[in-house]
PDB file of C-alpha atoms in Angstrom:
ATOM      1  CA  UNK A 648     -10.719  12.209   0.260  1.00  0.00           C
ATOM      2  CA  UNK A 649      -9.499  10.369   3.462  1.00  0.00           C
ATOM      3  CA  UNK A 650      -5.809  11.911   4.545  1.00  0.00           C
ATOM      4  CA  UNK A 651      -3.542  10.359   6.311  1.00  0.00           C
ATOM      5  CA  UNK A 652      -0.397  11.863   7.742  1.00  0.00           C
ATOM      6  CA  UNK A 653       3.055  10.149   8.448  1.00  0.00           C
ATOM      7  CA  UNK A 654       5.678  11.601  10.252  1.00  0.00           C
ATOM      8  CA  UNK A 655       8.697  12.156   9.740  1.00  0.00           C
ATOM      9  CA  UNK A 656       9.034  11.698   6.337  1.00  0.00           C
ATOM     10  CA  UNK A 657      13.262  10.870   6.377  1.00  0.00           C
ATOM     11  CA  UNK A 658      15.169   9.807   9.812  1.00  0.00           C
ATOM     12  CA  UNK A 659      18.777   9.470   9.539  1.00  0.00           C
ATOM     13  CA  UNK A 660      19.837   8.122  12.645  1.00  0.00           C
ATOM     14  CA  UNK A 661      23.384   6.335  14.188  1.00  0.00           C
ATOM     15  CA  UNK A 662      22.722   2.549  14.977  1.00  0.00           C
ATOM     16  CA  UNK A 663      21.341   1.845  18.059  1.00  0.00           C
ATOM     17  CA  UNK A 664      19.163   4.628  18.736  1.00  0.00           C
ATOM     18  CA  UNK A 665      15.188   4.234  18.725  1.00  0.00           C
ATOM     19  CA  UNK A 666      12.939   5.731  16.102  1.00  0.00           C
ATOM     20  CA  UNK A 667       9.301   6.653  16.538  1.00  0.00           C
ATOM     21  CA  UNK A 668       6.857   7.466  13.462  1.00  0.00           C
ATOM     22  CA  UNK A 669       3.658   8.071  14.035  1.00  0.00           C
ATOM     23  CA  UNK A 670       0.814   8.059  11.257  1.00  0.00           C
ATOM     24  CA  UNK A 671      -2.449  10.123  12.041  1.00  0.00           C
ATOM     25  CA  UNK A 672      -5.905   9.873  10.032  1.00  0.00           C
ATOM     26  CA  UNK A 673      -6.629  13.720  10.019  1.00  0.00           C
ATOM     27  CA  UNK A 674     -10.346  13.779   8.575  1.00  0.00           C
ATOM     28  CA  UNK A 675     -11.716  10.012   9.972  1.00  0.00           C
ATOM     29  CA  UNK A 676     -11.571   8.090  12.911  1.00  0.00           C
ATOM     30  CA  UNK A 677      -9.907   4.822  11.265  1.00  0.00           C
ATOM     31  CA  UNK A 678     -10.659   1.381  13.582  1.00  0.00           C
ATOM     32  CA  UNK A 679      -8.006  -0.381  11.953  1.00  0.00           C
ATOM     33  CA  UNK A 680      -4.396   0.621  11.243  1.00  0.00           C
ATOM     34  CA  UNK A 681      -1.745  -1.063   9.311  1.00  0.00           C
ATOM     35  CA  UNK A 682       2.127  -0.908   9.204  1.00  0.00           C
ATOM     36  CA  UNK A 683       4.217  -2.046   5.860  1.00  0.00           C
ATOM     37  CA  UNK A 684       7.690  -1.861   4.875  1.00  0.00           C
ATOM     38  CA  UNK A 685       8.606  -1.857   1.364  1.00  0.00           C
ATOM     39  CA  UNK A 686      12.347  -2.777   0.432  1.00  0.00           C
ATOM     40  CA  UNK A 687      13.633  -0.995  -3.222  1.00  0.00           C
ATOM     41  CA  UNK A 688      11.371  -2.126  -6.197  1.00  0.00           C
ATOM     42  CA  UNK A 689       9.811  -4.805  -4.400  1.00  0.00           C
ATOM     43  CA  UNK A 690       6.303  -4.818  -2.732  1.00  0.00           C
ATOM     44  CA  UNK A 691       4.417  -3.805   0.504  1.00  0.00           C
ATOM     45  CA  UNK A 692       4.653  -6.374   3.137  1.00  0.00           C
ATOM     46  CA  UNK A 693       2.599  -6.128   6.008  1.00  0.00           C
ATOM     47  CA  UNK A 694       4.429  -6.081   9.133  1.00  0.00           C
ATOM     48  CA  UNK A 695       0.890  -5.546  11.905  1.00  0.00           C
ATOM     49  CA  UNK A 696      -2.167  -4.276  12.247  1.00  0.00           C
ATOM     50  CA  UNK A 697      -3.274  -2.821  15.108  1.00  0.00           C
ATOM     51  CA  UNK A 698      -6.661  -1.678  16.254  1.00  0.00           C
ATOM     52  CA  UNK A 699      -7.343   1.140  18.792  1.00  0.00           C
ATOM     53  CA  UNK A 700      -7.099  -0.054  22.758  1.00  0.00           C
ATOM     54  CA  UNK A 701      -5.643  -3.714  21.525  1.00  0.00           C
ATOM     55  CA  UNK A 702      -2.492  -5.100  20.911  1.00  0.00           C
ATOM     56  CA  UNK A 703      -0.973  -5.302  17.823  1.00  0.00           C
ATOM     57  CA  UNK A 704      -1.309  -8.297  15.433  1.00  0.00           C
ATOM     58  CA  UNK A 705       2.015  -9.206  13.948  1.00  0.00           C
ATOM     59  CA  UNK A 706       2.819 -10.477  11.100  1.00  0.00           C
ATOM     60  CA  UNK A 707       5.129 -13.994  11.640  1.00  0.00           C
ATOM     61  CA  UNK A 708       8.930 -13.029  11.244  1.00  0.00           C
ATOM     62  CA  UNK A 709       8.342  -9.521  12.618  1.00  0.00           C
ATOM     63  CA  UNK A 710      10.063  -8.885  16.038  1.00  0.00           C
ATOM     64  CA  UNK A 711       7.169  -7.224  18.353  1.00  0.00           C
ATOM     65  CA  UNK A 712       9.858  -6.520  20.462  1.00  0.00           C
ATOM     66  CA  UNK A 713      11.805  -4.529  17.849  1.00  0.00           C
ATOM     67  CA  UNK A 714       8.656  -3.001  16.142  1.00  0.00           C
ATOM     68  CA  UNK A 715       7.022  -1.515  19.117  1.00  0.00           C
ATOM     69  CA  UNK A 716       3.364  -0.133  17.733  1.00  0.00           C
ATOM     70  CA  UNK A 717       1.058   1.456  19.728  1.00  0.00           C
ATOM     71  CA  UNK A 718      -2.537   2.724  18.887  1.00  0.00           C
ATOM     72  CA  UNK A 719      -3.543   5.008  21.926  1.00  0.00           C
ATOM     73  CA  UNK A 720      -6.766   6.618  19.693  1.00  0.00           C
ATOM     74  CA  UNK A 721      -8.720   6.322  16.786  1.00  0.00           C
ATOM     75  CA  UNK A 722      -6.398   9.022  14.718  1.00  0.00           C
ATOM     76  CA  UNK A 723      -2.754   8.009  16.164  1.00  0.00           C
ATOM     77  CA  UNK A 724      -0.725   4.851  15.459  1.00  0.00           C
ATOM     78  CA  UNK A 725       2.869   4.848  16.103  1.00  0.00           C
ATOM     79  CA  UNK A 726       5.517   2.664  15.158  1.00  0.00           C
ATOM     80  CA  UNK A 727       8.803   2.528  17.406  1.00  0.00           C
ATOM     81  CA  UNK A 728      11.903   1.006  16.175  1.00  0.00           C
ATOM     82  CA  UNK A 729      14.023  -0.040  18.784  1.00  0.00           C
ATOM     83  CA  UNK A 730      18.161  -0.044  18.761  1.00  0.00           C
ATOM     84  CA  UNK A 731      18.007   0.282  14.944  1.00  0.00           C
ATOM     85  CA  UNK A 732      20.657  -1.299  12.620  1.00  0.00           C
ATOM     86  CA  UNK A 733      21.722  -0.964   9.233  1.00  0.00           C
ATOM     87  CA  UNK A 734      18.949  -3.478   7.878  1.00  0.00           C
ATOM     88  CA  UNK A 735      15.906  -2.031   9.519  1.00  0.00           C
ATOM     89  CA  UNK A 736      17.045   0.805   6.892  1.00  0.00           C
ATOM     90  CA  UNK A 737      13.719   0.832   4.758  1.00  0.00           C
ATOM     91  CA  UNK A 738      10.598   2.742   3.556  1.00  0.00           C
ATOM     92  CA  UNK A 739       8.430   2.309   6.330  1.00  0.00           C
ATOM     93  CA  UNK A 740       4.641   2.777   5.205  1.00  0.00           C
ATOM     94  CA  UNK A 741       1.322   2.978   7.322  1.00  0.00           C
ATOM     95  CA  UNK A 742      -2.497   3.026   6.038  1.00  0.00           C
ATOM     96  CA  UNK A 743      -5.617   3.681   8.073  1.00  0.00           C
ATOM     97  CA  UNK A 744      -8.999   1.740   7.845  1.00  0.00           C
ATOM     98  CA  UNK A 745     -12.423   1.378   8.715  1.00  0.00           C
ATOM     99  CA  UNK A 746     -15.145  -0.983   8.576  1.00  0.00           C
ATOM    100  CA  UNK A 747     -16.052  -1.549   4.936  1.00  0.00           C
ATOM    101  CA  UNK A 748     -13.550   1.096   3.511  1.00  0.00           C
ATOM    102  CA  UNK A 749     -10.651   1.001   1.349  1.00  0.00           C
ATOM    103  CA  UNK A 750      -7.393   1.851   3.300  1.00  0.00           C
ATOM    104  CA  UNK A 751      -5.864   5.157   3.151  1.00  0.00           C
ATOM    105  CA  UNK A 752      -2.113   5.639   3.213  1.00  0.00           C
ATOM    106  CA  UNK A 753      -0.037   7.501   4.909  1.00  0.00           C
ATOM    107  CA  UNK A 754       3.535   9.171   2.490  1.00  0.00           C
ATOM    108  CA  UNK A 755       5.756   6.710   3.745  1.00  0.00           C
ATOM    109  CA  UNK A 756       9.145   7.168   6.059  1.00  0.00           C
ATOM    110  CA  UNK A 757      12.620   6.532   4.916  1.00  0.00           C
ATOM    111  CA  UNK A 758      14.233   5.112   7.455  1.00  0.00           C
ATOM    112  CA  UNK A 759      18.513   5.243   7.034  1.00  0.00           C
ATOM    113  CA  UNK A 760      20.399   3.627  10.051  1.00  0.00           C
ATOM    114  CA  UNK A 761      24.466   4.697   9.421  1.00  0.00           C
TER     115      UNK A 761
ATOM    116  CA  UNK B   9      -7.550 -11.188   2.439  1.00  0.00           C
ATOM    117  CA  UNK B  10      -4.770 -13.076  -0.425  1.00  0.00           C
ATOM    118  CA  UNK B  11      -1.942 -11.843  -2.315  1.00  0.00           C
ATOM    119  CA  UNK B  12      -2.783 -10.084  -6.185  1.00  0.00           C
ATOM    120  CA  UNK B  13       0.099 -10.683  -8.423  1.00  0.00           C
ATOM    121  CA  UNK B  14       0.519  -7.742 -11.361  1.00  0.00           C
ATOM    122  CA  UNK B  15       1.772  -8.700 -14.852  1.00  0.00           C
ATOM    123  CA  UNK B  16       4.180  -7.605 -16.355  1.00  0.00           C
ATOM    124  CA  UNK B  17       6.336  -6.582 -14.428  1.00  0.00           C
ATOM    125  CA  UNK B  18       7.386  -3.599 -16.000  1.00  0.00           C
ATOM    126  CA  UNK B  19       5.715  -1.601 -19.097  1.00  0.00           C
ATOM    127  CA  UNK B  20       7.228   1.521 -20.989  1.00  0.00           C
ATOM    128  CA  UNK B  21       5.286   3.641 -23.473  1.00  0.00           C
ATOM    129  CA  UNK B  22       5.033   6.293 -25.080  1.00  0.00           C
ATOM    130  CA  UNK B  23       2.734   9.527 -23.968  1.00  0.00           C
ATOM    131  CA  UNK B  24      -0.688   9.190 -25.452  1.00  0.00           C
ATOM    132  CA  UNK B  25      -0.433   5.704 -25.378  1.00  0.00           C
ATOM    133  CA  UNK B  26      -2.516   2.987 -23.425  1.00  0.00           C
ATOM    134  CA  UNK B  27      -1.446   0.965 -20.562  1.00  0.00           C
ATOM    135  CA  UNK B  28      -2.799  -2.150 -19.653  1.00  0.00           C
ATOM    136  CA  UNK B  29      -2.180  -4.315 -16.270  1.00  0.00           C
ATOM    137  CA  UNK B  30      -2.994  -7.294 -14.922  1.00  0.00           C
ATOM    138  CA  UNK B  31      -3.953  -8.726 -11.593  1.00  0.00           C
ATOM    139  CA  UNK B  32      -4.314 -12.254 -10.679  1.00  0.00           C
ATOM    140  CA  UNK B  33      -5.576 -13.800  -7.521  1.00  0.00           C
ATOM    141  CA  UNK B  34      -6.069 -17.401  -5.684  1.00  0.00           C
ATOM    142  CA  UNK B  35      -9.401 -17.142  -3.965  1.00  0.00           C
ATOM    143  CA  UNK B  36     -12.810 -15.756  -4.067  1.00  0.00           C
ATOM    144  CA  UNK B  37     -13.092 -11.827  -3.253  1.00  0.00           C
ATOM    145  CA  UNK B  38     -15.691  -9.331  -2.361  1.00  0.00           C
ATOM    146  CA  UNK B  39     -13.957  -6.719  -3.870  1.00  0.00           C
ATOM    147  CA  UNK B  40     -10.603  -5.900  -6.128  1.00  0.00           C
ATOM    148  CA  UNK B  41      -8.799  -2.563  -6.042  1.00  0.00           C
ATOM    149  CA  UNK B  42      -6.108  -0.711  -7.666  1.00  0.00           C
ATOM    150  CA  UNK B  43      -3.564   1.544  -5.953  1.00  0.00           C
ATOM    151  CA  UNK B  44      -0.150   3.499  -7.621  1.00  0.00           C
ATOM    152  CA  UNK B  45       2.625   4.026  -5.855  1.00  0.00           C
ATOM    153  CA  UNK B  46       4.783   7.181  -6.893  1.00  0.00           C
ATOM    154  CA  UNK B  47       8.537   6.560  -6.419  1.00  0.00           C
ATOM    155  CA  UNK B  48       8.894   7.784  -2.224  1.00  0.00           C
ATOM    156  CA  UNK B  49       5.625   8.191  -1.746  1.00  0.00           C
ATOM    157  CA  UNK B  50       2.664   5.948   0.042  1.00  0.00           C
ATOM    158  CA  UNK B  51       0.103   4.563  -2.015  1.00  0.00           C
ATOM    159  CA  UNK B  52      -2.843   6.178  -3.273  1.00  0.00           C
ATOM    160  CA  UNK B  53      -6.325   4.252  -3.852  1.00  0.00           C
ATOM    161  CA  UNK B  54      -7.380   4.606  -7.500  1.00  0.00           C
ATOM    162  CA  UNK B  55     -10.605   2.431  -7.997  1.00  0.00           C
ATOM    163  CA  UNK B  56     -12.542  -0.809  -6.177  1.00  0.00           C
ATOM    164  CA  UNK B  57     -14.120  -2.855  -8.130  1.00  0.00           C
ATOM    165  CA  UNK B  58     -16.933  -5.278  -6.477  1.00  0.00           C
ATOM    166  CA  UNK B  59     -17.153  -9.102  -7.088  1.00  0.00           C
ATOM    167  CA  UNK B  60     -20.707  -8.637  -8.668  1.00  0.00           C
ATOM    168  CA  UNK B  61     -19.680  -5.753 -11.329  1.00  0.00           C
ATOM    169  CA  UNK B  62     -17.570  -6.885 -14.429  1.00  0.00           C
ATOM    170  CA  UNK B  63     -16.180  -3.198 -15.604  1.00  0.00           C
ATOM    171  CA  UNK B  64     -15.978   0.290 -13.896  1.00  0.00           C
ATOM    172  CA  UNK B  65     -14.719   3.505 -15.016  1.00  0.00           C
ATOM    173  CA  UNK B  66     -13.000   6.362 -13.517  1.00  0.00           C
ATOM    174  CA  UNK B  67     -12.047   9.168 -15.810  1.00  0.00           C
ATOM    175  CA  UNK B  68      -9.246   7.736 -17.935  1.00  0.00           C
ATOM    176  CA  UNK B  69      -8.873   5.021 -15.799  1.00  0.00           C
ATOM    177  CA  UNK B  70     -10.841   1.408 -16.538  1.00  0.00           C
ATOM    178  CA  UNK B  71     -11.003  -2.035 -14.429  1.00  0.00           C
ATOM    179  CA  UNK B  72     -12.292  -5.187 -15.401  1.00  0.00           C
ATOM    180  CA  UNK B  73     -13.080  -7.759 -13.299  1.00  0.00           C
ATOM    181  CA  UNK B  74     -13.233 -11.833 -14.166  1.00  0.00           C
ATOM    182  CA  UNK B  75     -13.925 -13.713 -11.427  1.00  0.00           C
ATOM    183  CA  UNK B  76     -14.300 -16.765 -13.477  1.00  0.00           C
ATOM    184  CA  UNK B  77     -10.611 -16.436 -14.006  1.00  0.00           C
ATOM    185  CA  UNK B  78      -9.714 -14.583 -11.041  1.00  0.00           C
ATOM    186  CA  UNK B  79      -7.969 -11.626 -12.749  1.00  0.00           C
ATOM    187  CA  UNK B  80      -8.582  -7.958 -13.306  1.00  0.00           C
ATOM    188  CA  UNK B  81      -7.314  -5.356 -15.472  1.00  0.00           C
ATOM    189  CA  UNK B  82      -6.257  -1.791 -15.115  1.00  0.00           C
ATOM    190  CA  UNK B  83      -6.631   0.274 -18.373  1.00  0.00           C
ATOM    191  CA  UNK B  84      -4.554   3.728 -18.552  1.00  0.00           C
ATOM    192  CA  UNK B  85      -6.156   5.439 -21.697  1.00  0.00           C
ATOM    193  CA  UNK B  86      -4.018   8.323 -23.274  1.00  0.00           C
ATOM    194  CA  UNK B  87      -1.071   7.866 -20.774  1.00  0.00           C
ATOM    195  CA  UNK B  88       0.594  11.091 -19.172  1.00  0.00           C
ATOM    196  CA  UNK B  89       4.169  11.424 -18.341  1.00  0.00           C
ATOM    197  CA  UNK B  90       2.937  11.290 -14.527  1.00  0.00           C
ATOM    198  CA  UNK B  91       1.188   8.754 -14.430  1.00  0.00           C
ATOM    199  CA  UNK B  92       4.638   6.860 -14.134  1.00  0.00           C
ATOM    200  CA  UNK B  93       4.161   5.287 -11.069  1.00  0.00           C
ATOM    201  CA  UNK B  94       4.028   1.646  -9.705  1.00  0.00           C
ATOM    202  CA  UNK B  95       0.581   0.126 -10.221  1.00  0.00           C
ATOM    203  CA  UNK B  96      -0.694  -2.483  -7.027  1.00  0.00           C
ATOM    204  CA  UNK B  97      -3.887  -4.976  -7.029  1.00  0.00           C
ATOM    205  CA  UNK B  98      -5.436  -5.783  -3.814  1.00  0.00           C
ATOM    206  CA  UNK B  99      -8.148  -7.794  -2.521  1.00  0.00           C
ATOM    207  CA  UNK B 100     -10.631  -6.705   0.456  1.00  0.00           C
ATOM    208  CA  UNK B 101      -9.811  -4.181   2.868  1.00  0.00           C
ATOM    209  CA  UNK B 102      -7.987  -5.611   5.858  1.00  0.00           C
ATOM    210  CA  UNK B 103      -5.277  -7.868   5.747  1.00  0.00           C
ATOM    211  CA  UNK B 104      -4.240  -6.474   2.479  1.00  0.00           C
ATOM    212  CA  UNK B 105      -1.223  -8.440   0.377  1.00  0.00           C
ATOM    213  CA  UNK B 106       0.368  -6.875  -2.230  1.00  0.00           C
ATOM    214  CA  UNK B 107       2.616  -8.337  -5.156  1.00  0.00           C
ATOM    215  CA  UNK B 108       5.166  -6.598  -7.077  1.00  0.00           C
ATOM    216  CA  UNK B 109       3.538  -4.357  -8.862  1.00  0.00           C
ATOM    217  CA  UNK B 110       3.660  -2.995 -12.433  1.00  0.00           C
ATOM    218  CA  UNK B 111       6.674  -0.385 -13.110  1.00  0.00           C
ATOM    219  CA  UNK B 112       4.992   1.767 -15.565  1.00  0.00           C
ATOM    220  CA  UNK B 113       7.071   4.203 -17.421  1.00  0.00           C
ATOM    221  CA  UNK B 114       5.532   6.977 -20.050  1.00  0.00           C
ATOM    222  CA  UNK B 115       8.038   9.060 -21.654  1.00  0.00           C
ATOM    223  CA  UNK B 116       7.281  12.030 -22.625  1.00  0.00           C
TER     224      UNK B 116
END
């Protein structure tokens, strides 16, 4: 099946300092890719989606400035966090999609801001 | 794309044992799928099920679809320790919204 790769997997990082994961679809070319961050036992929530060569489409109550995401090609979307703080600490999730297809997910990062 | 809501909440059993889930939704769909979420991990797609079929199988997995009532079902038959996991509905495939999922727990 579809594969999708997220990277890194765990960032421990001091406050303040930026954080960039990307997410790569290894075996398709996905049009579509979505970010989601999922707090303890509670539920994906969409924070964009962004297709290749466009701007992202955020989700309302998500900071574009804090979230940067950038989709430079069909297999690579990365997420940047910008001057992290303790409660952007979550499990940050992406999925890749194409026309007509279920999304594929990506293993998730776990984001810790000290 | 519109939210699924799962039901219950959370659902412990026994190995060998079936599990049964529920998914309810607000609006019309083209299609309904299932995903589980291992603890840490992403989600993985288990099985879409279109507006026009009412039941589809996938090895010991089975989904029903009513679209007269708007819900679906996910049957686990002869549960396995791992298939502990969290247990997601979704409708279409952009603009995805998930609810909270069912916690399911099989003890071994």
């Amino acid at each position: 099946g579809a594969v999708v790769s997220q990277h890194p997997s765990r960032v421990i990082c001091k406050s303040g300092t930026s954080v960039k994961i990307e997410c790569r679809s290894l075996d398709f070319q996905a049009t579509t890719m979505f970010w989601y961050r999922q707090f303890p036992k509670q539920s994906l929530m969409l924070m964009a989606t962004s297709n290749e060569g466009s701007k992202a489409t955020y989700e309302q109550g998500v900071e574009k400035d804090k979230f940067l995401i950038n989709h430079a090609s069909l297999t690579l979307s990365t997420l940047t966090v910008t001057s992290a703080h303790p409660e952007d600490s979550s499990f940050y999730i992406c999925s890749a999609g194409r026309s007509g297809q279920p999304q594929h997910f990506g293993d998730g990062t776990r984001l810790s801001i000290l | 794309s519109q939210q699924g809501e799962e039901d219950p909440q959370a659902l412990s059993i026994q190995e060998g044992e079936n599990a049964t889930m529920n998914c309810s939704y607000k609006t019309s769909i083209n299609n309904l799928q299932w995903y589980r979420q291992n603890s840490g991990r992403g989600l993985v797609h288990l099985i879409l099920i279109r507006s026009n079929e009412r039941e589809k199988h996938s090895g010991r997995l089975r989904v029903t679809l009513d679209t007269s009532k708007k819900s679906s079902s996910l049957l686990i038959t002869a549960s396995r320790a791992a298939d502990t996991a969290s247990y997601f509905c979704a409708t279409g495939y952009n603009d995805m919204r998930f609810g909270a999922g069912t916690r399911l727990t099989v003890k071994p």
